[in-house]
């Protein structure tokens, strides 16, 4: 299927421009591992200018790396998981116009294109990809439009552990991942639980073997060199199903998740969020409830974690993992103890245990040498949502809390005051029976 296209290109430049091939009978069989195409730039440009593009396979059968023979990004990487993000780049936008393209990724000297599935043939869309890349470079347009940013994980505020994790990712892991047409970027490190969150991009984001690579490669290496690390998890890359653009647009603009399916009961109904007001304060986007421990045990695979079941007033208890074993014994962290739980976070695996919430506690900062659980007052009802006077709004759905990084925005302003009262932006966190407190840690951050 490639031969007619290549002959057509050759007719423009007056020479045979067929890629290297092996003749079998009278039909050339193309080497699909590396496809070299040399063509003159067409569409009105001078005939003496040319490009040499190579297409390389990746471990993901649905992704190919295209090397245009010149730098793509001078530093950093850039991921375009959907068509909206592609508006930041003329080249990415052009590639998304090709029917069958699901994502685009820019590396230092390559462009990775991922197709939507096995039903899409590379032989059908590869010539269009070559043409889009050549047209872009012949146009002289900037790769990124003004205001677009390259990805960078560097920060002058990183502590020693985070800096070492990033160094390992950059020097030991990223080069291999980029060789396969993708990238891995650092998102966060939770010092309480030891969980490192990363994002896989490009060819790696949809590769069936990425989970194996994450666990056997990335996680093992980080745990070997950084004792504080207990697990490595990956966030979703943000790619979308474009089959229902109206539905996606509504979700994006209103913060609404997929409508609960019939028969889902109260739990399904609770998962469907209401549209958020434009001026809604971040704290009210979280659902923080009074809970009581009903069962606790030590995580068998992590020395830092407790596993617990918590009654938060729902049909069944919540399963939650908390990095508190260095600060509490099982006798102290036992059934009957009242806690404060963030309940609208997206469930996440913590050392293999799925955690569907976060127990809040005050600490002495990044050192975490002292930690005290937030304690609802006697008389506060199990399952009631805590509040702040004057702060109103319905909690967001877990997928929106995760996507908009609501918790990350709220945490810097969560701390106790001089009277050990838990506050957000200096305003007390309240229950129906009064404010939430800690036993002794005044003026301390909460997380």
Coordinates of N, CA and C in Angstrom, one line a residue, residues 181-374:
X181 N 10.3 5.9 22.7 CA 9.3 6.9 22.2 C 8.4 7.5 23.2
X182 N 8.8 7.4 24.5 CA 7.9 8.0 25.5 C 8.7 8.8 26.5
X183 N 8.2 9.0 27.7 CA 8.8 9.8 28.7 C 8.2 9.4 30.1
X184 N 8.9 9.7 31.1 CA 8.4 9.5 32.5 C 8.7 10.8 33.3
X185 N 7.8 11.4 33.9 CA 8.0 12.6 34.7 C 7.5 12.4 36.1
X186 N 8.3 13.1 37.0 CA 8.0 13.1 38.4 C 6.8 14.0 38.7
X187 N 5.8 13.5 39.5 CA 4.7 14.3 39.9 C 4.8 14.7 41.4
X188 N 5.0 13.7 42.3 CA 5.0 14.0 43.7 C 5.6 12.8 44.5
X189 N 6.0 13.1 45.7 CA 6.5 12.1 46.7 C 5.8 12.4 48.0
X190 N 5.1 11.4 48.5 CA 4.4 11.5 49.8 C 5.3 11.0 50.9
X191 N 5.9 11.9 51.7 CA 6.9 11.4 52.7 C 6.2 10.6 53.8
X192 N 4.9 10.8 54.0 CA 4.2 10.0 55.0 C 4.0 8.5 54.6
X193 N 3.8 8.3 53.3 CA 3.5 6.9 52.9 C 4.6 6.3 52.1
X194 N 5.5 7.1 51.6 CA 6.6 6.7 50.7 C 6.2 6.4 49.3
X195 N 5.1 6.9 48.9 CA 4.6 6.7 47.5 C 5.1 7.7 46.6
X196 N 5.7 7.3 45.5 CA 6.1 8.2 44.4 C 5.1 8.1 43.3
X197 N 4.6 9.3 42.9 CA 3.7 9.4 41.7 C 4.4 9.9 40.5
X198 N 4.2 9.2 39.4 CA 4.9 9.6 38.2 C 3.8 9.6 37.1
X199 N 4.2 10.2 35.9 CA 3.3 10.2 34.8 C 4.1 9.6 33.6
X200 N 3.5 8.6 32.9 CA 4.0 8.0 31.7 C 3.4 8.7 30.5
X201 N 4.2 9.0 29.5 CA 3.7 9.8 28.4 C 4.2 9.2 27.1
X202 N 3.6 9.7 26.0 CA 4.0 9.2 24.7 C 3.7 7.7 24.5
X203 N 4.6 7.0 23.9 CA 4.3 5.6 23.6 C 4.1 4.7 24.8
X204 N 4.6 5.2 26.0 CA 4.5 4.4 27.2 C 3.2 4.5 27.9
X205 N 2.4 5.6 27.6 CA 1.2 5.9 28.3 C 0.1 4.8 27.9
X206 N 0.2 4.2 26.8 CA -0.9 3.3 26.4 C -0.3 1.9 26.1
X207 N 1.0 1.7 26.5 CA 1.6 0.4 26.2 C 1.2 -0.6 27.2
X208 N 0.8 -1.8 26.7 CA 0.3 -2.9 27.6 C 1.4 -3.3 28.6
X209 N 2.7 -3.1 28.3 CA 3.7 -3.6 29.2 C 4.2 -2.5 30.2
X210 N 3.6 -1.3 30.1 CA 4.0 -0.2 31.0 C 3.9 -0.5 32.5
X211 N 2.8 -1.2 32.9 CA 2.7 -1.5 34.3 C 3.8 -2.5 34.8
X212 N 4.2 -3.4 33.9 CA 5.3 -4.3 34.3 C 6.6 -3.5 34.4
X213 N 6.8 -2.6 33.4 CA 8.0 -1.7 33.5 C 8.0 -0.9 34.7
X214 N 6.8 -0.3 35.1 CA 6.7 0.6 36.2 C 7.1 -0.2 37.5
X215 N 6.6 -1.4 37.7 CA 6.8 -2.2 38.9 C 8.2 -2.8 38.9
X216 N 8.6 -3.5 37.9 CA 9.8 -4.3 37.9 C 11.0 -3.4 37.6
X217 N 10.8 -2.3 36.9 CA 12.0 -1.5 36.6 C 12.1 -0.2 37.5
X218 N 11.1 0.7 37.3 CA 11.2 2.0 38.0 C 11.0 1.8 39.5
X219 N 10.0 1.0 40.0 CA 9.8 0.9 41.4 C 11.0 0.2 42.1
X220 N 11.5 -0.9 41.5 CA 12.6 -1.6 42.1 C 13.8 -0.8 42.2
X221 N 14.1 0.0 41.2 CA 15.3 0.9 41.2 C 15.2 1.9 42.3
X222 N 14.0 2.6 42.3 CA 13.9 3.7 43.3 C 13.9 3.1 44.7
X223 N 13.2 2.0 45.0 CA 13.2 1.4 46.3 C 14.6 0.9 46.7
X224 N 15.4 0.5 45.7 CA 16.8 0.1 46.0 C 17.7 1.2 46.5
X225 N 17.6 2.4 45.8 CA 18.5 3.5 46.0 C 17.9 4.5 47.1
X226 N 16.6 4.5 47.2 CA 15.9 5.4 48.1 C 15.1 4.6 49.1
X227 N 15.6 4.4 50.3 CA 14.9 3.6 51.3 C 13.5 4.1 51.7
X228 N 13.3 5.4 51.5 CA 12.0 6.1 51.9 C 10.9 5.7 50.9
X229 N 11.2 5.2 49.7 CA 10.2 4.9 48.8 C 9.6 3.5 49.0
X230 N 8.3 3.4 49.1 CA 7.6 2.2 49.3 C 6.8 1.7 48.1
X231 N 6.5 2.6 47.2 CA 5.7 2.2 46.0 C 5.8 3.3 44.9
X232 N 5.7 2.9 43.7 CA 5.6 3.9 42.6 C 4.3 3.7 41.8
X233 N 3.5 4.7 41.7 CA 2.3 4.6 41.0 C 2.2 5.7 39.9
X234 N 1.4 5.4 38.9 CA 1.3 6.3 37.7 C 0.0 6.9 37.6
X235 N -0.1 8.2 37.4 CA -1.4 8.9 37.1 C -1.7 8.7 35.7
X236 N -3.0 8.9 35.4 CA -3.5 8.8 34.0 C -2.9 9.9 33.2
X237 N -2.7 9.6 31.9 CA -2.1 10.6 31.0 C -3.0 11.7 30.5
X238 N -4.3 11.6 30.8 CA -5.3 12.6 30.4 C -5.9 12.4 29.0
X239 N -5.5 11.2 28.4 CA -6.1 10.9 27.1 C -7.6 10.7 27.3
X240 N -8.3 10.9 26.2 CA -9.8 10.8 26.3 C -10.4 10.0 25.2
X241 N -11.6 9.6 25.4 CA -12.4 9.0 24.4 C -13.1 10.1 23.7
X242 N -12.8 10.4 22.4 CA -13.3 11.5 21.7 C -14.7 11.1 21.0
X243 N -15.2 9.9 21.3 CA -16.4 9.5 20.6 C -17.6 10.3 20.9
X244 N -17.6 11.0 22.1 CA -18.8 11.8 22.4 C -18.3 13.2 22.8
X245 N -17.9 14.1 21.9 CA -17.3 15.3 22.2 C -18.3 16.2 23.0
X246 N -19.6 16.1 22.8 CA -20.5 17.0 23.6 C -20.4 16.6 25.1
X247 N -20.5 15.4 25.4 CA -20.4 14.9 26.7 C -19.1 15.4 27.4
X248 N -17.9 15.2 26.6 CA -16.6 15.6 27.2 C -16.6 17.1 27.4
X249 N -17.2 17.9 26.5 CA -17.2 19.4 26.7 C -18.0 19.8 28.0
X250 N -19.1 19.1 28.2 CA -19.9 19.4 29.4 C -19.1 19.1 30.6
X251 N -18.5 17.9 30.6 CA -17.7 17.5 31.8 C -16.6 18.5 32.1
X252 N -15.9 18.9 31.0 CA -14.8 19.8 31.2 C -15.3 21.2 31.7
X253 N -16.4 21.7 31.3 CA -16.8 23.0 31.7 C -17.6 23.0 33.0
X254 N -18.2 21.9 33.4 CA -19.0 21.9 34.6 C -18.4 21.1 35.8
X255 N -17.4 20.3 35.4 CA -16.8 19.5 36.5 C -17.7 18.2 36.7
X256 N -18.6 17.9 35.9 CA -19.5 16.8 36.1 C -18.9 15.5 35.5
X257 N -19.0 14.5 36.3 CA -18.5 13.2 35.9 C -19.6 12.4 35.2
X258 N -19.3 11.2 34.8 CA -20.3 10.4 34.1 C -21.5 10.2 34.9
X259 N -22.7 10.3 34.4 CA -23.9 10.1 35.2 C -24.0 8.7 35.7
X260 N -24.4 8.6 37.0 CA -24.5 7.3 37.6 C -25.4 6.4 36.8
X261 N -25.0 5.2 36.7 CA -25.9 4.2 36.0 C -27.0 3.8 36.9
X262 N -28.2 3.4 36.2 CA -29.3 2.9 37.0 C -28.9 1.7 37.8
X263 N -29.5 1.7 39.0 CA -29.2 0.5 39.9 C -28.0 0.7 40.7
X264 N -27.3 1.9 40.6 CA -26.1 2.1 41.4 C -26.4 2.4 42.9
X265 N -27.6 2.7 43.2 CA -27.9 3.0 44.6 C -27.3 4.4 45.1
X266 N -27.3 4.5 46.4 CA -26.9 5.8 47.0 C -25.4 6.1 46.7
X267 N -24.6 5.0 46.6 CA -23.2 5.2 46.3 C -23.0 5.8 45.0
X268 N -23.7 5.3 44.0 CA -23.6 5.8 42.6 C -24.1 7.3 42.5
X269 N -25.2 7.5 43.2 CA -25.7 8.9 43.2 C -24.8 9.9 43.9
X270 N -24.1 9.4 44.9 CA -23.1 10.3 45.6 C -21.9 10.6 44.8
X271 N -21.6 9.7 43.8 CA -20.5 9.9 43.0 C -20.7 11.0 41.9
X272 N -22.0 11.3 41.6 CA -22.3 12.3 40.6 C -22.2 13.7 41.2
X273 N -21.2 14.5 40.8 CA -21.0 15.8 41.4 C -21.9 16.8 40.8
X274 N -22.2 17.9 41.5 CA -22.9 19.0 41.0 C -22.0 20.0 40.3
X275 N -22.5 20.8 39.5 CA -21.7 21.8 38.8 C -21.2 22.8 39.8
X276 N -19.9 23.2 39.7 CA -19.3 24.1 40.7 C -19.4 25.5 40.2
X277 N -19.7 26.4 41.2 CA -19.7 27.8 40.9 C -18.3 28.2 40.6
X278 N -18.2 29.3 39.8 CA -16.9 29.7 39.3 C -16.0 30.3 40.4
X279 N -16.7 30.8 41.5 CA -15.9 31.4 42.6 C -15.9 30.4 43.8
X280 N -16.1 29.2 43.6 CA -16.1 28.2 44.7 C -14.7 28.1 45.3
X281 N -14.6 28.2 46.6 CA -13.3 28.1 47.3 C -12.8 26.7 47.3
X282 N -11.5 26.5 47.2 CA -10.9 25.2 47.0 C -11.3 24.2 48.2
X283 N -11.4 24.7 49.4 CA -11.7 23.8 50.5 C -13.0 23.1 50.4
X284 N -14.0 23.8 49.8 CA -15.3 23.3 49.7 C -15.4 22.2 48.6
X285 N -14.4 22.1 47.8 CA -14.4 21.1 46.7 C -14.0 19.7 47.3
X286 N -13.4 19.7 48.5 CA -13.1 18.5 49.1 C -14.3 18.0 50.0
X287 N -14.4 16.7 50.1 CA -15.4 16.1 51.1 C -14.6 15.5 52.2
X288 N -14.6 16.2 53.4 CA -13.9 15.7 54.6 C -14.9 15.4 55.6
X289 N -14.9 14.1 56.0 CA -15.9 13.6 56.9 C -15.3 13.1 58.3
X290 N -16.2 13.1 59.3 CA -15.9 12.5 60.5 C -16.0 11.0 60.4
X291 N -15.0 10.3 60.8 CA -15.0 8.8 60.6 C -14.6 8.1 61.9
X292 N -14.9 6.8 62.0 CA -14.5 6.1 63.2 C -13.8 4.8 62.7
X293 N -12.7 4.4 63.2 CA -12.0 3.2 62.8 C -12.8 2.0 63.3
X294 N -13.0 1.0 62.3 CA -13.7 -0.2 62.7 C -12.8 -1.4 62.7
X295 N -11.7 -1.3 61.9 CA -10.7 -2.4 61.9 C -9.4 -1.8 61.4
X296 N -8.3 -2.2 62.1 CA -6.9 -1.8 61.7 C -6.0 -2.9 61.7
X297 N -5.0 -2.9 60.8 CA -3.9 -3.9 60.8 C -2.7 -3.4 60.1
X298 N -1.6 -4.0 60.4 CA -0.3 -3.5 59.8 C -0.3 -4.0 58.4
X299 N 0.2 -3.2 57.4 CA 0.3 -3.6 56.0 C 1.4 -4.6 56.0
X300 N 1.1 -5.8 55.4 CA 2.1 -6.8 55.3 C 3.3 -6.5 54.4
X301 N 3.2 -5.6 53.5 CA 4.2 -5.3 52.5 C 4.9 -4.0 52.7
X302 N 4.6 -3.2 53.8 CA 5.2 -1.9 54.0 C 5.3 -1.7 55.5
X303 N 6.5 -1.3 55.9 CA 6.8 -1.0 57.3 C 6.2 0.3 57.8
X304 N 5.8 1.1 56.8 CA 5.3 2.5 57.1 C 3.8 2.6 57.3
X305 N 3.1 1.6 56.7 CA 1.6 1.7 56.5 C 0.8 0.9 57.5
X306 N -0.3 1.5 57.9 CA -1.4 0.8 58.5 C -2.5 0.7 57.4
X307 N -3.2 -0.4 57.5 CA -4.5 -0.6 56.7 C -5.6 -0.5 57.6
X308 N -6.7 0.2 57.2 CA -7.8 0.4 58.1 C -9.1 0.4 57.3
X309 N -10.2 0.0 58.1 CA -11.5 0.2 57.6 C -12.2 1.3 58.4
X310 N -12.8 2.3 57.8 CA -13.3 3.4 58.5 C -14.8 3.6 58.2
X311 N -15.6 3.7 59.2 CA -17.0 4.1 59.0 C -17.1 5.6 58.8
X312 N -17.6 6.0 57.6 CA -17.8 7.4 57.4 C -19.3 7.7 57.0
X313 N -20.1 6.9 57.6 CA -21.6 7.1 57.4 C -22.1 6.6 56.1
X314 N -21.4 5.7 55.4 CA -21.9 5.1 54.1 C -22.4 3.7 54.3
X315 N -22.8 3.1 53.2 CA -23.4 1.8 53.4 C -22.4 0.7 53.9
X316 N -21.1 0.9 53.6 CA -20.0 0.1 54.0 C -18.8 0.9 54.4
X317 N -17.9 0.3 55.1 CA -16.7 1.0 55.6 C -15.7 1.3 54.4
X318 N -15.0 2.4 54.5 CA -13.9 2.7 53.6 C -12.6 2.0 53.9
X319 N -12.0 1.5 52.9 CA -10.6 0.9 53.0 C -9.6 2.0 52.8
X320 N -8.7 2.3 53.8 CA -7.8 3.3 53.7 C -6.4 2.9 54.2
X321 N -5.4 3.3 53.5 CA -4.0 3.1 54.0 C -3.4 4.4 54.5
X322 N -2.7 4.3 55.7 CA -2.2 5.5 56.3 C -0.7 5.3 56.7
X323 N 0.2 6.2 56.4 CA 1.6 6.1 56.8 C 1.8 6.5 58.2
X324 N 1.3 5.8 59.2 CA 1.3 6.2 60.6 C 2.0 5.3 61.5
X325 N 2.6 4.2 61.0 CA 3.1 3.1 61.9 C 4.4 3.6 62.6
X326 N 5.0 4.7 62.2 CA 6.2 5.2 62.9 C 5.7 6.1 64.1
X327 N 4.5 6.4 64.1 CA 4.0 7.3 65.1 C 2.9 6.8 66.1
X328 N 2.3 5.7 65.7 CA 1.2 5.1 66.5 C 1.4 3.6 66.6
X329 N 1.0 3.0 67.7 CA 0.9 1.6 67.8 C -0.5 1.1 67.4
X330 N -0.6 -0.2 67.2 CA -2.0 -0.7 66.9 C -2.9 -0.5 68.0
X331 N -2.4 -0.5 69.2 CA -3.3 -0.2 70.4 C -3.8 1.2 70.4
X332 N -2.9 2.1 69.9 CA -3.4 3.5 69.8 C -4.2 3.8 68.6
X333 N -3.9 3.2 67.5 CA -4.6 3.3 66.2 C -5.6 2.2 66.1
X334 N -6.6 2.2 66.9 CA -7.4 1.0 67.0 C -8.9 1.3 66.8
X335 N -9.7 0.2 66.6 CA -11.2 0.4 66.4 C -11.8 1.3 67.5
X336 N -12.7 2.2 67.1 CA -13.3 3.1 68.0 C -12.7 4.5 68.0
X337 N -11.5 4.6 67.5 CA -10.9 5.9 67.4 C -11.5 6.8 66.3
X338 N -11.8 8.0 66.6 CA -12.4 8.9 65.7 C -11.3 9.7 64.9
X339 N -11.5 9.9 63.6 CA -10.5 10.5 62.7 C -11.3 11.4 61.7
X340 N -10.5 12.2 61.0 CA -11.0 13.0 59.9 C -10.5 12.4 58.6
X341 N -11.4 12.2 57.6 CA -11.0 11.5 56.4 C -11.5 12.3 55.2
X342 N -10.5 12.5 54.2 CA -10.9 13.0 52.9 C -11.4 11.9 52.1
X343 N -12.7 12.0 51.7 CA -13.4 10.9 51.1 C -13.7 11.0 49.6
X344 N -13.3 12.1 49.0 CA -13.6 12.2 47.5 C -12.3 12.3 46.7
X345 N -11.3 11.5 47.2 CA -10.1 11.3 46.4 C -10.2 10.0 45.5
X346 N -9.5 10.0 44.4 CA -9.5 8.9 43.5 C -8.8 7.7 44.2
X347 N -9.4 6.5 44.3 CA -8.7 5.4 44.9 C -7.3 5.2 44.3
X348 N -6.3 4.8 45.1 CA -5.0 4.6 44.6 C -4.4 3.4 45.4
X349 N -3.5 2.7 44.7 CA -2.8 1.6 45.3 C -1.7 2.1 46.1
X350 N -1.6 1.6 47.3 CA -0.5 2.0 48.2 C 0.2 0.7 48.7
X351 N 1.4 0.4 48.0 CA 2.0 -0.9 48.3 C 1.1 -2.1 48.0
X352 N 0.3 -1.9 47.0 CA -0.6 -3.0 46.6 C -2.0 -3.0 47.2
X353 N -2.2 -2.1 48.2 CA -3.5 -2.0 48.9 C -4.2 -0.8 48.4
X354 N -5.5 -1.0 47.9 CA -6.2 0.1 47.4 C -6.8 1.0 48.5
X355 N -6.4 2.2 48.5 CA -6.8 3.2 49.5 C -7.8 4.1 48.9
X356 N -9.0 4.3 49.6 CA -10.1 5.1 49.1 C -10.3 6.3 50.0
X357 N -9.3 6.9 50.5 CA -9.4 8.1 51.4 C -8.1 8.4 52.0
X358 N -8.1 9.5 52.7 CA -6.8 10.0 53.4 C -7.2 10.5 54.8
X359 N -6.5 9.9 55.8 CA -6.7 10.3 57.2 C -5.8 11.5 57.4
X360 N -6.4 12.6 58.0 CA -5.6 13.8 58.2 C -4.9 13.9 59.5
X361 N -3.7 14.4 59.5 CA -3.0 14.6 60.7 C -2.1 15.8 60.6
X362 N -1.7 16.3 61.8 CA -0.7 17.4 61.9 C 0.7 16.8 62.0
X363 N 1.7 17.5 61.5 CA 3.1 17.0 61.7 C 4.0 18.2 61.9
X364 N 5.3 17.8 62.2 CA 6.3 18.9 62.4 C 6.9 19.3 61.1
X365 N 6.3 19.1 60.0 CA 6.9 19.5 58.7 C 7.4 18.3 57.9
X366 N 8.3 18.5 57.0 CA 8.8 17.5 56.1 C 9.5 16.4 56.9
X367 N 10.1 16.7 58.0 CA 10.8 15.6 58.8 C 9.9 14.5 59.3
X368 N 8.6 14.9 59.6 CA 7.6 13.9 60.1 C 8.2 13.1 61.3
X369 N 8.9 13.8 62.2 CA 9.3 13.1 63.4 C 8.2 13.0 64.4
X370 N 7.3 13.9 64.4 CA 6.1 13.9 65.3 C 4.8 14.1 64.5
X371 N 3.8 13.3 64.7 CA 2.6 13.4 64.0 C 1.4 13.2 65.0
X372 N 0.4 14.0 64.9 CA -0.8 13.9 65.7 C -2.1 13.9 64.8
X373 N -2.9 12.9 65.0 CA -4.2 12.8 64.2 C -5.1 13.9 64.6
X374 N -5.8 14.5 63.6 CA -6.9 15.4 63.9 C -8.0 14.7 64.5

